[in-house]
GROMACS .gro file of C-alpha atoms in nm:
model
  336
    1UNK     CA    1   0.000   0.000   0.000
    2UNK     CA    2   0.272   0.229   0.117
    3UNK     CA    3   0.467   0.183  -0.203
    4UNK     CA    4   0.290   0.333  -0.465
    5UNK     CA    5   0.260   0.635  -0.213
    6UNK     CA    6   0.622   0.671  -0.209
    7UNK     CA    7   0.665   0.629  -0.561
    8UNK     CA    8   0.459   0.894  -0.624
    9UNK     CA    9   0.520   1.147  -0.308
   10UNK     CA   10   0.934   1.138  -0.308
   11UNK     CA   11   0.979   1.214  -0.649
   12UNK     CA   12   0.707   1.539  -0.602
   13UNK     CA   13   0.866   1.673  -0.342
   14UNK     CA   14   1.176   1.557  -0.408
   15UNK     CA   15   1.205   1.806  -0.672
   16UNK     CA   16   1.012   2.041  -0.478
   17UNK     CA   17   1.327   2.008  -0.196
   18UNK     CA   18   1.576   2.071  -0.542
   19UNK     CA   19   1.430   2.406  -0.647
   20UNK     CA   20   1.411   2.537  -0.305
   21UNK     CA   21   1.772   2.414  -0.204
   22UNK     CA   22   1.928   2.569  -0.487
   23UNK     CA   23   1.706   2.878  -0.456
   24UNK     CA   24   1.827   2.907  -0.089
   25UNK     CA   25   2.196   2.876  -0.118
   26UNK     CA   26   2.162   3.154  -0.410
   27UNK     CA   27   2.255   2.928  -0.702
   28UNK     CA   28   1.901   3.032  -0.863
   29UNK     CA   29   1.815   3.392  -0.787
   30UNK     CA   30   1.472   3.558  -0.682
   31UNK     CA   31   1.460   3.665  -1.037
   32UNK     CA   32   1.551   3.374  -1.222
   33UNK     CA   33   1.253   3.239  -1.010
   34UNK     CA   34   0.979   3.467  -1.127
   35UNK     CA   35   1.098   3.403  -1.467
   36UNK     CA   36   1.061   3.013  -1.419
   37UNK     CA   37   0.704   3.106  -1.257
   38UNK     CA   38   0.596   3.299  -1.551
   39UNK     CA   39   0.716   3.026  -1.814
   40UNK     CA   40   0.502   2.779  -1.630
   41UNK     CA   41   0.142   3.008  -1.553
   42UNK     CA   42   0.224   3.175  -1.910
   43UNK     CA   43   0.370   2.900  -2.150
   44UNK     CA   44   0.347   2.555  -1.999
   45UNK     CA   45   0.040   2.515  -1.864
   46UNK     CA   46  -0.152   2.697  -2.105
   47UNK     CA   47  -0.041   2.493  -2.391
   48UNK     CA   48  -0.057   2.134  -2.185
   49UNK     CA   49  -0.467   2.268  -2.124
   50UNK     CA   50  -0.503   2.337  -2.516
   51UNK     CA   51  -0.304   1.986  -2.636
   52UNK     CA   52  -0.521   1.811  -2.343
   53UNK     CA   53  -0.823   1.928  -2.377
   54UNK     CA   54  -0.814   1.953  -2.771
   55UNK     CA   55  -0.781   1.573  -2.775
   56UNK     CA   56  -0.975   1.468  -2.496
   57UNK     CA   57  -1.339   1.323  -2.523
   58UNK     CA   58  -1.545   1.565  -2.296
   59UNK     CA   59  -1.904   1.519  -2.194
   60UNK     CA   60  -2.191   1.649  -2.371
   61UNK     CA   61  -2.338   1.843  -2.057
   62UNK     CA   62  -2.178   2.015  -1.787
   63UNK     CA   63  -2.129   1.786  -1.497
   64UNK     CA   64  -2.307   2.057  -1.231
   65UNK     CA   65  -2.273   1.762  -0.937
   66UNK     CA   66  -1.892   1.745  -0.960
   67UNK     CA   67  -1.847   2.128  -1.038
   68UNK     CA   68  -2.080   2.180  -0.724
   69UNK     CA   69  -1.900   1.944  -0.521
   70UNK     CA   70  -1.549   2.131  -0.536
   71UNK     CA   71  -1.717   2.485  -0.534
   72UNK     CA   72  -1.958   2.460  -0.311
   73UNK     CA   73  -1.748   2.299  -0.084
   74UNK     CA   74  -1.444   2.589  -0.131
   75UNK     CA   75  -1.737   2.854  -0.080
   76UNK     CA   76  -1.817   2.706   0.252
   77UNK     CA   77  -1.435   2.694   0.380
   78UNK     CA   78  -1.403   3.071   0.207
   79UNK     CA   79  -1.678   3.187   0.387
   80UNK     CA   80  -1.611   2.991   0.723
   81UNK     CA   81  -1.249   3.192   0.716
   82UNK     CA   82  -1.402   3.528   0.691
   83UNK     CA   83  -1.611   3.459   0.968
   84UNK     CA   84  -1.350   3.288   1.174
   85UNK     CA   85  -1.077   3.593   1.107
   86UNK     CA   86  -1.371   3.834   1.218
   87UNK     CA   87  -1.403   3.647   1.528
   88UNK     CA   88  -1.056   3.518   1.628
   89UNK     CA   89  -0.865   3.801   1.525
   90UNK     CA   90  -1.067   4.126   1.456
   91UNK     CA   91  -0.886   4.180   1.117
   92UNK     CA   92  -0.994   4.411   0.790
   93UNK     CA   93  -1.242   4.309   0.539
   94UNK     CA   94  -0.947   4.285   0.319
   95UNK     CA   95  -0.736   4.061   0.558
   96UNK     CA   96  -1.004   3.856   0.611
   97UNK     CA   97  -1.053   3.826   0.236
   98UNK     CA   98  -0.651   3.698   0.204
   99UNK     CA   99  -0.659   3.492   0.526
  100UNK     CA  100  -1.010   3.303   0.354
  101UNK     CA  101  -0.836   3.258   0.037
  102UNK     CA  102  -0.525   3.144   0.168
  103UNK     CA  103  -0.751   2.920   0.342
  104UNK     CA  104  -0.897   2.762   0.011
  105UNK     CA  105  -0.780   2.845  -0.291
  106UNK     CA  106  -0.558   2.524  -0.349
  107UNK     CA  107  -0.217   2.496  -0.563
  108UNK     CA  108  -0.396   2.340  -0.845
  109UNK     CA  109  -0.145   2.366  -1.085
  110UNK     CA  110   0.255   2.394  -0.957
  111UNK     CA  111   0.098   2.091  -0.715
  112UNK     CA  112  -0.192   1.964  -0.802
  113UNK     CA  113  -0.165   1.856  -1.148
  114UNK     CA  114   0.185   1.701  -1.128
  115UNK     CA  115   0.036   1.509  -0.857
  116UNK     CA  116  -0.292   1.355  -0.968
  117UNK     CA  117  -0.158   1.283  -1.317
  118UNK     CA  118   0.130   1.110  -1.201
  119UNK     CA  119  -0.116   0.943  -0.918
  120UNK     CA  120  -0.405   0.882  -1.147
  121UNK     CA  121  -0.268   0.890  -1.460
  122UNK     CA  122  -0.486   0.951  -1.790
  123UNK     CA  123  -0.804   0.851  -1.631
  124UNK     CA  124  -0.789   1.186  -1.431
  125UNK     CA  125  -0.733   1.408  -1.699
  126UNK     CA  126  -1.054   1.559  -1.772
  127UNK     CA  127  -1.221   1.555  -1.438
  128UNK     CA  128  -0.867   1.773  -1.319
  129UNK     CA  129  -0.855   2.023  -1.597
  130UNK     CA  130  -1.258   2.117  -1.533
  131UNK     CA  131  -1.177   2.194  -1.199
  132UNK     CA  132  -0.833   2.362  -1.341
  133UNK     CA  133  -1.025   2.553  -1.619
  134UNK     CA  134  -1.322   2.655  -1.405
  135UNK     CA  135  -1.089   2.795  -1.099
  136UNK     CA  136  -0.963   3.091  -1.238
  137UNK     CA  137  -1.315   3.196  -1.381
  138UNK     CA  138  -1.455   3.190  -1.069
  139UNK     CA  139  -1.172   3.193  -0.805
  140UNK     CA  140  -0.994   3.518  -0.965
  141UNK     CA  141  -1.278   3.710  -1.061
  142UNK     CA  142  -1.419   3.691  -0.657
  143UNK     CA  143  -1.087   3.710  -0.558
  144UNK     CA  144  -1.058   4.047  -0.717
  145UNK     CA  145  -1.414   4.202  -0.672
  146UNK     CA  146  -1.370   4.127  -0.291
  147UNK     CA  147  -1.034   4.340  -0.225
  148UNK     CA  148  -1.133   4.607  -0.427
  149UNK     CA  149  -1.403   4.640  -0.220
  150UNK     CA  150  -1.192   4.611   0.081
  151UNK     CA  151  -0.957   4.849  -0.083
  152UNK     CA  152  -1.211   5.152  -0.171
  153UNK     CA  153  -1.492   5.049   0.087
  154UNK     CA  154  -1.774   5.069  -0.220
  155UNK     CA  155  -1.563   5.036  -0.491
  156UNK     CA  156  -1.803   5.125  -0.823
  157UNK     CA  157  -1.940   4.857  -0.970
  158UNK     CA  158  -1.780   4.998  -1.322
  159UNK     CA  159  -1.452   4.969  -1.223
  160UNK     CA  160  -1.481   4.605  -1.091
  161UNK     CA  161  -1.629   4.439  -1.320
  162UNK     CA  162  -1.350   4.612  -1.556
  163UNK     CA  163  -1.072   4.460  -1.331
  164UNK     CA  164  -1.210   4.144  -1.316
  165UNK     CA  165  -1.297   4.128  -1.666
  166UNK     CA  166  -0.939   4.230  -1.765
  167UNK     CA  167  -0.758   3.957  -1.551
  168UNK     CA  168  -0.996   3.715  -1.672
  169UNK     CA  169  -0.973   3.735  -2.027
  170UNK     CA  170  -0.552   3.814  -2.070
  171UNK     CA  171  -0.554   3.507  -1.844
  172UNK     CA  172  -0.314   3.263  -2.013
  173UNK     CA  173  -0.451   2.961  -1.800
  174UNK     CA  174  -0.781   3.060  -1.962
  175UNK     CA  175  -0.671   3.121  -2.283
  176UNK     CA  176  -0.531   2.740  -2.319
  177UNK     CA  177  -0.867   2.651  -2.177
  178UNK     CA  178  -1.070   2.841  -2.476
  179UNK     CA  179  -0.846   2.709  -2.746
  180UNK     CA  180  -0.826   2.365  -2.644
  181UNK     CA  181  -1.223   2.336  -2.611
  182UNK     CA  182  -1.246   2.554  -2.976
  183UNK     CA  183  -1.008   2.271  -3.120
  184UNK     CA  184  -1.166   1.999  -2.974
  185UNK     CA  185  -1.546   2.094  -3.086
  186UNK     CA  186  -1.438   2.201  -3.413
  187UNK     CA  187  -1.219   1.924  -3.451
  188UNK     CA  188  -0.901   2.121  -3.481
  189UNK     CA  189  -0.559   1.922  -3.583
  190UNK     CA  190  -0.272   2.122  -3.529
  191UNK     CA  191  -0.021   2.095  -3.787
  192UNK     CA  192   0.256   1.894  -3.678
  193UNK     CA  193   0.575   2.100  -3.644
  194UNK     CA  194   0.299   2.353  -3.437
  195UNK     CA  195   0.181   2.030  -3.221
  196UNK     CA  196   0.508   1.917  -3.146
  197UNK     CA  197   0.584   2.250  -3.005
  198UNK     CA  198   0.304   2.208  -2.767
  199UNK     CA  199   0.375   1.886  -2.681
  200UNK     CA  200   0.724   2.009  -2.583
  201UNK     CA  201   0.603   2.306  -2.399
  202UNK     CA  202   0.298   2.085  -2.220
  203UNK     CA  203   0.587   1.823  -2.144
  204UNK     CA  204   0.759   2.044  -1.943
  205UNK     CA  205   0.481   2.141  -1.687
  206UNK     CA  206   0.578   1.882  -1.415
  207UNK     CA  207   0.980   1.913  -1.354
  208UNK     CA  208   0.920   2.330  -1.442
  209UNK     CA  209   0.627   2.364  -1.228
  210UNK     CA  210   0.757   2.145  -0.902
  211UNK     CA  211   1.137   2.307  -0.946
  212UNK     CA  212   0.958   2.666  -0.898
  213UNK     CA  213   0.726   2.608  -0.660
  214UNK     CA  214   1.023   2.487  -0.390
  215UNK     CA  215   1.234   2.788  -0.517
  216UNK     CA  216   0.952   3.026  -0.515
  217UNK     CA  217   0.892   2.894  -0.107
  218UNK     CA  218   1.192   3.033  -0.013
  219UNK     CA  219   1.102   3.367   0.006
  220UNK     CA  220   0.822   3.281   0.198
  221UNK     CA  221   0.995   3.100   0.527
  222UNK     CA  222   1.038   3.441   0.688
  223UNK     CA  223   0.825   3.657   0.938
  224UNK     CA  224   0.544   3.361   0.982
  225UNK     CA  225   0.236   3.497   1.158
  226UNK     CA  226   0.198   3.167   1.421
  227UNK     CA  227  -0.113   3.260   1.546
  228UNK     CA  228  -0.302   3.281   1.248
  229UNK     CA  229  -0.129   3.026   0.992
  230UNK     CA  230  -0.146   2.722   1.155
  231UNK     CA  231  -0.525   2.719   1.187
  232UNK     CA  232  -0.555   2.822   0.809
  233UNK     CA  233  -0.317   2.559   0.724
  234UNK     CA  234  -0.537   2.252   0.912
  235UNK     CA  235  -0.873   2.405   0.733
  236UNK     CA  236  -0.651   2.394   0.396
  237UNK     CA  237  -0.512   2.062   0.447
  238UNK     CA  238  -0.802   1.865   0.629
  239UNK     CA  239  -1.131   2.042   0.702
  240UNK     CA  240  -1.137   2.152   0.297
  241UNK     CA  241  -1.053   1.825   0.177
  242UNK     CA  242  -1.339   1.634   0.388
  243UNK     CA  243  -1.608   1.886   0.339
  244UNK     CA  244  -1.568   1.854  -0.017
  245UNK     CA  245  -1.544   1.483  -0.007
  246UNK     CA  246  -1.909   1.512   0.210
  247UNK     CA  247  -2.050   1.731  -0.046
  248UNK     CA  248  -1.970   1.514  -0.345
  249UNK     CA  249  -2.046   1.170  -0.161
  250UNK     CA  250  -2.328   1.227   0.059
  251UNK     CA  251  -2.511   1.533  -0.079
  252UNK     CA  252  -2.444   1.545  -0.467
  253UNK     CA  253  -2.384   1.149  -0.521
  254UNK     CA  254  -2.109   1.190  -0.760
  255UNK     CA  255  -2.097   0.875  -0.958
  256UNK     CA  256  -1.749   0.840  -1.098
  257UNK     CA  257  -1.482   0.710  -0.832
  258UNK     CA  258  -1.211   0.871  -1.015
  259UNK     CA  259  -1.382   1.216  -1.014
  260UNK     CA  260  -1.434   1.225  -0.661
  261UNK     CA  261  -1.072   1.076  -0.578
  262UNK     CA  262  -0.981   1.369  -0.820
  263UNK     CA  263  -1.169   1.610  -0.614
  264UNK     CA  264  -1.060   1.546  -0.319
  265UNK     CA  265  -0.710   1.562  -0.389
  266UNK     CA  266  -0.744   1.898  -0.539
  267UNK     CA  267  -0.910   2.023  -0.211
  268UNK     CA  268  -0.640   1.871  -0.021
  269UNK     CA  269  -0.333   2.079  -0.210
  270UNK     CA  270  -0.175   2.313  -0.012
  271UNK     CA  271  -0.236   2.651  -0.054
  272UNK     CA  272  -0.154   2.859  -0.413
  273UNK     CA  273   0.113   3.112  -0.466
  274UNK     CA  274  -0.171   3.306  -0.609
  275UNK     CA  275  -0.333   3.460  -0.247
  276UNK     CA  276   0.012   3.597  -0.219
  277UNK     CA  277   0.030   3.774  -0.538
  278UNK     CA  278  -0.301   3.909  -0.429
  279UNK     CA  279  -0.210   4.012  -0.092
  280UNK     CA  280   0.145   4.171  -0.245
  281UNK     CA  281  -0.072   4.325  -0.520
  282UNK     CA  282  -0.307   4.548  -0.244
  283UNK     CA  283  -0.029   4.547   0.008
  284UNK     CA  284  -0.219   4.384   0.293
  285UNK     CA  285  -0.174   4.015   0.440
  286UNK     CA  286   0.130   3.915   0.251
  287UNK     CA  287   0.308   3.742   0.577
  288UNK     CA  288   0.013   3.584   0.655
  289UNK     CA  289  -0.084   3.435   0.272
  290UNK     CA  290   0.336   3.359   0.232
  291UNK     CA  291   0.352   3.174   0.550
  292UNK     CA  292   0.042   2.970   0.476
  293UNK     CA  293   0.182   2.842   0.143
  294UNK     CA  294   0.506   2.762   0.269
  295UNK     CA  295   0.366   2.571   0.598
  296UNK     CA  296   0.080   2.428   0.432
  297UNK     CA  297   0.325   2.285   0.158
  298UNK     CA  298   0.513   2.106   0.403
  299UNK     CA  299   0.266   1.985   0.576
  300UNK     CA  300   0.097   1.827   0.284
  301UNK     CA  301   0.430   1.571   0.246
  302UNK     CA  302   0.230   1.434   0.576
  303UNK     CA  303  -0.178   1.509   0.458
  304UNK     CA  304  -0.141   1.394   0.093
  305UNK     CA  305   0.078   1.052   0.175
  306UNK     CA  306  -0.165   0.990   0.369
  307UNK     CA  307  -0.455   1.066   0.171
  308UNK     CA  308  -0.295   0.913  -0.129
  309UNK     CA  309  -0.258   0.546   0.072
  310UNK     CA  310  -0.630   0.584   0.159
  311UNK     CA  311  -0.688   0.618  -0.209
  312UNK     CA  312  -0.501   0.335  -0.319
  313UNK     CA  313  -0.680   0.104  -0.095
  314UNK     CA  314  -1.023   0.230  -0.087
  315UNK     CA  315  -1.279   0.306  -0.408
  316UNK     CA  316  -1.420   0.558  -0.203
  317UNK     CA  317  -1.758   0.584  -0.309
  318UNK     CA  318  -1.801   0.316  -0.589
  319UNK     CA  319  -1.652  -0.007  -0.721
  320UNK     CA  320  -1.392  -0.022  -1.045
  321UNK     CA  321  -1.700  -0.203  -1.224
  322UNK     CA  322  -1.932   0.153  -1.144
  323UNK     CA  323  -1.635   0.334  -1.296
  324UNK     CA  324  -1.592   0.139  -1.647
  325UNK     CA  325  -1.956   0.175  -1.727
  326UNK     CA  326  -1.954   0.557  -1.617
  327UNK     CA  327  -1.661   0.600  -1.877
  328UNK     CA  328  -1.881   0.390  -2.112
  329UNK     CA  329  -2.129   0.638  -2.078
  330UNK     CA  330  -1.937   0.936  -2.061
  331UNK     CA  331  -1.753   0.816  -2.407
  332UNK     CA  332  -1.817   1.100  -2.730
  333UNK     CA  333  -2.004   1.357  -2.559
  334UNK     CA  334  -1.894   1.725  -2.552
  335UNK     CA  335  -1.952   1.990  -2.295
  336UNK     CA  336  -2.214   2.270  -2.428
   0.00000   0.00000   0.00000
């Protein structure tokens, strides 16, 4: 049981330990750093989500159960930490706003997708990159429209929507999204000496994404706020992974084994870079959002083993039988 979990887990962070010991004894500079960052949000991903999603077989309605399931579920932990900052701490509407995200948005992609592909392998593909695709339309957008408010107390609604609109559309994640799902429902072939420059761009994502991710923490192992982080951490790690786990099994009755094993697993990453760039963005809670991500990340060598060894031995919700006729019956349809 504990094999396969180590298979998968030491050669994650592993890497994760490589980029953030060569960041720290200076042999890859803060710069060099946001330049590997930006080749992964900007270049990597973007083209692994359009050479994915252009070639994968995608339902032919939207699977509202499974997208409730995750969102729902984040709403509720989101929500929970405004409240609980209110109450605990007698912070800002905007702190509360980055200690919530920080809280649950998860690292879906430096983390989460190196992760569950190399955990799950093909079979998780297209119940990860809904999740992936649908997280910055809705994550970023609230994200944005809640600090601005926090920022200007009643920020006009012009000027929001503007913002929001802005980073959602020059969003490269989003982009790869659009012009994998155009390809894929027009039937698209890229020509070849164009695909294989995907492919070797999308190929990239996993070493690229992990390497940064541990260099990138290094700057954030300073000036950790102790009495706020370590409660944000356990709702990150455990209390967001098991709520949406309740959600999908109990309330919504996801079907597929593999999309709720997907699900959960997302829940369960560690928190994003991306609350950070928020908080550095509007100047307020950046030691709070940096410590999170670096704590949480460590922590989740300990959450995610585990989690991973309860996934290898248990279905979950439903047998392996259940899950061959739900990909039977999910086979040729599209999303509309």
């Amino acid at each position: 049981m504990y094999g396969p979990v180590i298979d998968i887990i030491l050669p994650i962070f592993g890497l994760l330990m490589v980029g953030y010991i060569t960041a720290s004894v200076g042999w890859f500079d803060q710069s060099a750093v946001r330049g590997l960052t930006r080749f992964v949000f900007d270049f990597a991903v973007p083209m692994l989500l359009l050479r994915t999603i252009s070639t994968t077989t995608l339902p032919n309605v939207i699977p509202w159960d499974y997208l409730a399931s995750y969102y729902l579920g984040t709403f509720i932990i989101l929500f929970s930490g405004l409240g609980l900052t209110r109450i605990l701490w007698q912070r800002t509407f905007s702190q509360q706003v980055i200690n919530a995200f920080s809280g649950s948005f998860s690292n879906t992609v430096l983390l989460g997708i190196p992760i569950i592909l190399l955990a799950f392998g093909d079979q998780a593909v297209l119940p990860l990159f809904i999740i992936i695709g649908t997280h910055g339309i809705i994550m970023v957008p609230l994200f944005t429209i809640m600090l601005e408010i926090g920022k200007s107390g009643r920020a006009p609604i012009k000027t929001v929507v503007t913002k929001a609109s802005y980073g959602l559309f020059t969003n490269p994640l989003i982009i790869g999204l659009l012009s994998g799902l155009v390809c894929n429902y027009f039937e698209i072939t890229l020509w070849k000496p164009l695909d294989e420059i995907v492919r070797l761009l999308a190929n990239s994502v996993t070493p690229c994404a992990l390497f940064a991710l541990g260099a990138t923490l290094v700057s954030f192992r300073k000036n950790i706020p102790w009495q706020e982080v370590p409660i944000i951490v356990i709702i990150k790690t455990i209390v967001h992974p098991i709520v949406v786990w309740s959600l999908a099994t109990l309330v919504f009755g996801v079907k597929e084994a593999i999309w709720v094993k997907v699900l959960v697993m997302l829940a369960a990453q560690p928190t994003g870079v991306n609350p950070f760039l928020f908080a550095s963005r509007y100047n307020v809670g950046q030691s709070v959002s940096s410590g999170t991500a670096f704590i949480s990340t460590v922590f989740s060598v300990l959450t995610l083993s585990v989690l991973l060894a309860f996934l290898q031995c248990c279905l979950l919700y439903t047998s392996d039988a259940a899950d061959e006729r739900s990909s039977v019956d999910l086979g040729g349809r599209r999303i509309i």
